[in-house]
CSV table of C-alpha atoms in Angstrom, one decimal:
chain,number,residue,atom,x,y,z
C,894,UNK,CA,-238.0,2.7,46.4
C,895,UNK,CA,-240.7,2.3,48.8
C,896,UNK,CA,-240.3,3.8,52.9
C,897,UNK,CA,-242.4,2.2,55.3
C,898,UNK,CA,-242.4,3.7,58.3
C,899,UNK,CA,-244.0,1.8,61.6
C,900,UNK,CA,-244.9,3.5,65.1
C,901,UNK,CA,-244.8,2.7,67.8
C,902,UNK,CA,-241.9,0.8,68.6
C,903,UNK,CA,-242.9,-0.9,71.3
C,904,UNK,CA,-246.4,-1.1,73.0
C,905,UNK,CA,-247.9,-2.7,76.4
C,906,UNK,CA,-251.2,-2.6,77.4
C,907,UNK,CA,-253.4,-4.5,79.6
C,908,UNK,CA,-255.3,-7.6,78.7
C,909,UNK,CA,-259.0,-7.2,76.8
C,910,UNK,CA,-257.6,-3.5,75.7
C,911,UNK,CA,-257.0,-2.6,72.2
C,912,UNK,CA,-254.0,-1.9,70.7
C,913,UNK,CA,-253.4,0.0,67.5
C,914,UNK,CA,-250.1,0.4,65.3
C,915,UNK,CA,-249.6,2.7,62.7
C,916,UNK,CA,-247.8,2.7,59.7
C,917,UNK,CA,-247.0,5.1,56.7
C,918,UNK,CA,-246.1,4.6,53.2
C,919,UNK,CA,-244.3,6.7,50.4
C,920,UNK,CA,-244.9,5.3,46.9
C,921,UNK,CA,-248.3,6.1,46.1
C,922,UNK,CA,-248.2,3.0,43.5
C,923,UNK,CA,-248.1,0.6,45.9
C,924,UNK,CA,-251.2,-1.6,46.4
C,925,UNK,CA,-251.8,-4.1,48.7
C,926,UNK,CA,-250.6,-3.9,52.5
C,927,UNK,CA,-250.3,-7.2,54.7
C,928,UNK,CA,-249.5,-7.2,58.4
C,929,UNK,CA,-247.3,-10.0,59.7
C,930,UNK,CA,-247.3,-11.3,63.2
C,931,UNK,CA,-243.7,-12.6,64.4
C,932,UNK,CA,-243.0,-14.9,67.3
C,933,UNK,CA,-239.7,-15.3,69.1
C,934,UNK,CA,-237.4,-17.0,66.8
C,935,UNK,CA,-240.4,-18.2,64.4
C,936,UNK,CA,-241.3,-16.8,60.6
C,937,UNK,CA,-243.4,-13.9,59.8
C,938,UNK,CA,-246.6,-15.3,59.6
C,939,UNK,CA,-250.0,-13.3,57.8
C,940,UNK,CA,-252.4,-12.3,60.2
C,941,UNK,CA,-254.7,-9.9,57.8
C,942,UNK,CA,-254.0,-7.7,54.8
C,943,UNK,CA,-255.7,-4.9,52.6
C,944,UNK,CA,-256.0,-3.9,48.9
C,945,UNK,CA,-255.9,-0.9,47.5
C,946,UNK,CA,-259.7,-0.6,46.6
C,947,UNK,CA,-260.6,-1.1,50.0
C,948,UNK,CA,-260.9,1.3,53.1
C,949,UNK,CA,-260.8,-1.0,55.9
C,950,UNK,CA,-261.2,-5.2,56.5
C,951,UNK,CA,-262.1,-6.9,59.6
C,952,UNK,CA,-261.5,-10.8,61.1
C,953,UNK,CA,-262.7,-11.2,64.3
C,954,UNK,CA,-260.8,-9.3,66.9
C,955,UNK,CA,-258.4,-7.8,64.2
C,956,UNK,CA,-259.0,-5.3,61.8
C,957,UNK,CA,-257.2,-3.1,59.2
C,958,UNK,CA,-257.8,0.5,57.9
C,959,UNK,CA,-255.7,1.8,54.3
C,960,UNK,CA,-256.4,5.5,54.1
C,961,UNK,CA,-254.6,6.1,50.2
C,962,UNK,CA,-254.9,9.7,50.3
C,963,UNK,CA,-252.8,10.1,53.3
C,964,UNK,CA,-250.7,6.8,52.5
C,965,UNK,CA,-251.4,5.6,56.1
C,966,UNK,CA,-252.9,2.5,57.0
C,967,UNK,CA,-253.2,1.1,60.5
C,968,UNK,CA,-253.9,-2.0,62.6
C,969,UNK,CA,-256.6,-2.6,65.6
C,970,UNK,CA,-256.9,-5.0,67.3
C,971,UNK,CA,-259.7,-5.3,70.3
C,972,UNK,CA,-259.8,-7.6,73.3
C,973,UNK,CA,-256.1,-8.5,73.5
C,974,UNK,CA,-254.8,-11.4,74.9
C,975,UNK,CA,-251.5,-12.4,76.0
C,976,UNK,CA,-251.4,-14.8,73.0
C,977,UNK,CA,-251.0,-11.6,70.8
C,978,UNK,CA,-248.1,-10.5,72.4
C,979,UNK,CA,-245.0,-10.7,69.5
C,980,UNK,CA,-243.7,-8.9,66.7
C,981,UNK,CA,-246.0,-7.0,64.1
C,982,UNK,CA,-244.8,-5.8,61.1
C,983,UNK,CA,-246.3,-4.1,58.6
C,984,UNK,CA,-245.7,-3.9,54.7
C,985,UNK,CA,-246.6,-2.6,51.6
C,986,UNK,CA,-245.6,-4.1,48.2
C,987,UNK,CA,-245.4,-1.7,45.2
C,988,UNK,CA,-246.3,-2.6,41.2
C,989,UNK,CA,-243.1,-4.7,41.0
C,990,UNK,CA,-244.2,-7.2,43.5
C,991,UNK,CA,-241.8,-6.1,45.8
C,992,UNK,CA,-242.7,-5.9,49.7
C,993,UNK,CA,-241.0,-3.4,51.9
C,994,UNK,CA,-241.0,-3.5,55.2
C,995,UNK,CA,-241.8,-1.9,58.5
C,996,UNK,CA,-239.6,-1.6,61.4
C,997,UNK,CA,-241.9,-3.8,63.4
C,998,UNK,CA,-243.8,-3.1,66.9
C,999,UNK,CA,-242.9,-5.3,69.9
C,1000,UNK,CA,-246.6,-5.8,71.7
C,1001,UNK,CA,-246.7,-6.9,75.1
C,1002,UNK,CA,-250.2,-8.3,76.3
C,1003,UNK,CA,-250.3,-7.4,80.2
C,1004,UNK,CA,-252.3,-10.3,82.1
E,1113,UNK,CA,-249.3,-27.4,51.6
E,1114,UNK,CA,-245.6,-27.8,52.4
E,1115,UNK,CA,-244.0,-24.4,53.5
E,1116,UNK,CA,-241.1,-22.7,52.5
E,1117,UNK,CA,-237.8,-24.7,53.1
E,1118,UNK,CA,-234.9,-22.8,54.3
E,1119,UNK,CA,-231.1,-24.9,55.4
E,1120,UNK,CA,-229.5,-24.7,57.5
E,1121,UNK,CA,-231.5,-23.0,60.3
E,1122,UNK,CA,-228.1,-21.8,62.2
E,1123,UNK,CA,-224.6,-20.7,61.5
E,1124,UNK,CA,-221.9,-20.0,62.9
E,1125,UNK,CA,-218.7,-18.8,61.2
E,1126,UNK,CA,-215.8,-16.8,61.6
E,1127,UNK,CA,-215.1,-12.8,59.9
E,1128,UNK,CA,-213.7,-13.6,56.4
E,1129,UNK,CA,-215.3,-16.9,56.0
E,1130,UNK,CA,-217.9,-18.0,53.6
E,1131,UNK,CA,-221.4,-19.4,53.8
E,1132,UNK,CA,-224.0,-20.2,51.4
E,1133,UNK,CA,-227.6,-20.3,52.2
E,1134,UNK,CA,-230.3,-22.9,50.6
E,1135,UNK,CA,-234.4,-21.7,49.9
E,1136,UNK,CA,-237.0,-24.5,48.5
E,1137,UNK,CA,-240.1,-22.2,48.0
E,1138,UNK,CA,-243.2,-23.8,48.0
E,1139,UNK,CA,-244.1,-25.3,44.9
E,1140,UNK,CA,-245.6,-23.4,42.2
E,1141,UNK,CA,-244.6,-20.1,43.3
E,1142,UNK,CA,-242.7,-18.2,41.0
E,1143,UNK,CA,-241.5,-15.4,42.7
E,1144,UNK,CA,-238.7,-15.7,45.6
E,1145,UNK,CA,-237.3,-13.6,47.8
E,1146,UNK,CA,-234.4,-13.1,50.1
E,1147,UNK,CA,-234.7,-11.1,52.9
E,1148,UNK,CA,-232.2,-9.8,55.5
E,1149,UNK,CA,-233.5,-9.4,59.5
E,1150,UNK,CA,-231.1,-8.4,61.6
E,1151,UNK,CA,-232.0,-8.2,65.2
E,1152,UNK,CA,-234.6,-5.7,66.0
E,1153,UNK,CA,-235.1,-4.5,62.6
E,1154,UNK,CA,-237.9,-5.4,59.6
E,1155,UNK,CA,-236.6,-7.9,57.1
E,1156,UNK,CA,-235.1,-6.2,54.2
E,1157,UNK,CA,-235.2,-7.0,50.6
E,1158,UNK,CA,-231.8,-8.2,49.3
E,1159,UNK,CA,-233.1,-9.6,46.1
E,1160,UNK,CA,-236.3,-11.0,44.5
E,1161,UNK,CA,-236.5,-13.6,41.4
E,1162,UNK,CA,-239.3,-14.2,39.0
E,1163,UNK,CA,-238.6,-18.3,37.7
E,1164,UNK,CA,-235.2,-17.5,37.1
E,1165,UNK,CA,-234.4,-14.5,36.5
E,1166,UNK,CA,-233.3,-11.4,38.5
E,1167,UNK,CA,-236.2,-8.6,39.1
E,1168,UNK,CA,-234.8,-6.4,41.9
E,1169,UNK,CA,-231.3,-6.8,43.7
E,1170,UNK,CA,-230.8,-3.0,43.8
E,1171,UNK,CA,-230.3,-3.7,47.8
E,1172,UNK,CA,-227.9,-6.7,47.4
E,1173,UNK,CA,-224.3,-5.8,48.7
E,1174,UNK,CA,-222.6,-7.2,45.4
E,1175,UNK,CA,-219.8,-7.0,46.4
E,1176,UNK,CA,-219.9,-9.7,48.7
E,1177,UNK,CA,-223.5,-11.3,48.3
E,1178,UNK,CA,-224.8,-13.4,45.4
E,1179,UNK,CA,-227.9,-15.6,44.7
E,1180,UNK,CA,-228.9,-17.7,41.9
E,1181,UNK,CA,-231.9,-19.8,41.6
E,1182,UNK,CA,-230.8,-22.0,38.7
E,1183,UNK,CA,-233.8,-23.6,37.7
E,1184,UNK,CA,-236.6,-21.3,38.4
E,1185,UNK,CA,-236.5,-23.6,41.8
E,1186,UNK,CA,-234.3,-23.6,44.9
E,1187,UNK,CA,-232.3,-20.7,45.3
E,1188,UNK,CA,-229.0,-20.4,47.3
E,1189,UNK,CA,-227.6,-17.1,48.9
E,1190,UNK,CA,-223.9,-16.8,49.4
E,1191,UNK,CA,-221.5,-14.3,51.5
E,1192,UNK,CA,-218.1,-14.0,50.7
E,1193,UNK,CA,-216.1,-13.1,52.7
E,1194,UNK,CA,-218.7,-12.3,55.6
E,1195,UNK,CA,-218.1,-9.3,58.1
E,1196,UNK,CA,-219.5,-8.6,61.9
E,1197,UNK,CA,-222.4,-6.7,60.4
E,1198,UNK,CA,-223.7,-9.4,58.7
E,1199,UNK,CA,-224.8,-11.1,61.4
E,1200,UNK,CA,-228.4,-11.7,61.4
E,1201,UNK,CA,-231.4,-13.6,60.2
E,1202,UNK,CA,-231.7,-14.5,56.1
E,1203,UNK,CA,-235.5,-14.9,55.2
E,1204,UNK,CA,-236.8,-16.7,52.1
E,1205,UNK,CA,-240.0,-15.9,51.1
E,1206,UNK,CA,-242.1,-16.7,47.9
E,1207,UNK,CA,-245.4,-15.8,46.5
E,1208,UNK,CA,-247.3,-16.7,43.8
E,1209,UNK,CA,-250.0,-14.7,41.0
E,1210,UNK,CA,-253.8,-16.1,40.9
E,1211,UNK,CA,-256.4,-14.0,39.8
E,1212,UNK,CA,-257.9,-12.2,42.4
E,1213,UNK,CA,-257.8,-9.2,43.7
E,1214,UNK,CA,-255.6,-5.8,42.3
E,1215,UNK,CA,-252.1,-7.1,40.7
E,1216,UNK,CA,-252.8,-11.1,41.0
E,1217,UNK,CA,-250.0,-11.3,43.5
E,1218,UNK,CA,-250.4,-13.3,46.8
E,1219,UNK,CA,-248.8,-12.5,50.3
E,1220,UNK,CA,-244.8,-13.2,51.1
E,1221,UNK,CA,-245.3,-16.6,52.2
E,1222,UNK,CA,-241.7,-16.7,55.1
E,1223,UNK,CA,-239.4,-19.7,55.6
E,1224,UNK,CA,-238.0,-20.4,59.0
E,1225,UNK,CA,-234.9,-18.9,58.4
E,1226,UNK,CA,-231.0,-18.8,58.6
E,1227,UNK,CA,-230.1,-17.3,61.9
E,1228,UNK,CA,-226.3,-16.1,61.1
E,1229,UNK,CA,-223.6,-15.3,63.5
E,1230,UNK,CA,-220.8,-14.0,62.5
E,1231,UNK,CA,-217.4,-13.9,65.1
């Protein structure tokens, strides 16, 4: 099956930095990769995603890059603020509709 | 539109016990999963339905978990008899096909959750 693999684990930085989180993927197949944002004791909730025939989407502050040939794809996001401290995972579902899962990056938004 | 329904949203129970977990997806969307979070950890894919019937549960301890979802519907998810281990959170998600983009196949729209402890 599909191996997601998400880095860092945990990351601080200071408020209006950017923060980038980085995940791989093993099954080539696979084609779309969302990114989930997860509050304390709240639901995964969609904060932006990618298809495969596209190299990189942006909304507003966030932004997401697929590179296919590496099987990397990666999420920015500029200007933090302490509301974007939580959880991010990401994922990447393969041709049977299943998602797989990162092991999620704790981000902490400095003030 | 109404979200994903998940009941009840804690439990508490003893080693050896059973529990059963309920999932109302949101309308329309065929495909449901159930996911596993225990603390610290991405969810993890325990099983995934299409209507009614059974597409993945390669990752399902059968031996102690099932899931049905009857009627293409609800679903429930039941542990018998539970262990220390399985303590954690049990996710429902569902998505749904349209028409755009590669596959047809939306996002993992998440319920709120089951939040299991196990003593």
């Amino acid at each position: 099956g599909e191996n997601v693999e998400q880095h860092p684990s945990t990351l601080s930085v200071q408020e209006g930095d950017s923060a980038v989180i980085k995940c791989t993927y093993s099954d080539s197949a696979s084609n779309y990769f969302p990114w989930y944002k997860q509050e304390l004791g709240k639901r995964p909730q969609l904060i932006i995603d990618i298809r495969s025939n596209v190299g990189e989407k942006k909304d507003q502050r966030i932004a997401v890059t697929l590179n296919k040939t590496a099987k990397h794809f990666s999420l920015h996001i500029t200007e933090t603020q302490p509301e974007d401290s939580a959880v991010y995972f990401c994922a990447a579902r393969n041709t049977g509709n299943q998602f797989y899962f990162g092991t999620g990056t704790s981000l902490t938004v400095i003030p | 539109e109404a979200g994903v329904a998940q009941s009840p949203r804690y439990k508490i129970i003893e080693k050896r016990q059973s529990v059963a977990f309920w999932c109302n997806p949101i309308s329309g969307h065929a495909t449901l999963y159930w996911y596993q979070q225990i603390l610290g950890q991405g969810p993890k894919l325990l099983i995934q339905f299409q209507n009614n019937g059974v597409v993945d549960d390669s990752q399902l301890p059968k031996d102690r978990f099932s899931a049905e979802r009857l009627k293409g519907v609800d679903s429930t998810l039941k542990i018998q008899p539970a262990k220390l281990e399985d303590s954690a959170v049990y996710l429902c998600a569902s998505s749904y096909q349209n028409t755009a983009g590669i596959g047809g196949w939306t996002e993992a729209f998440f319920g709120q959750g089951t939040r299991l402890t196990v003593v």
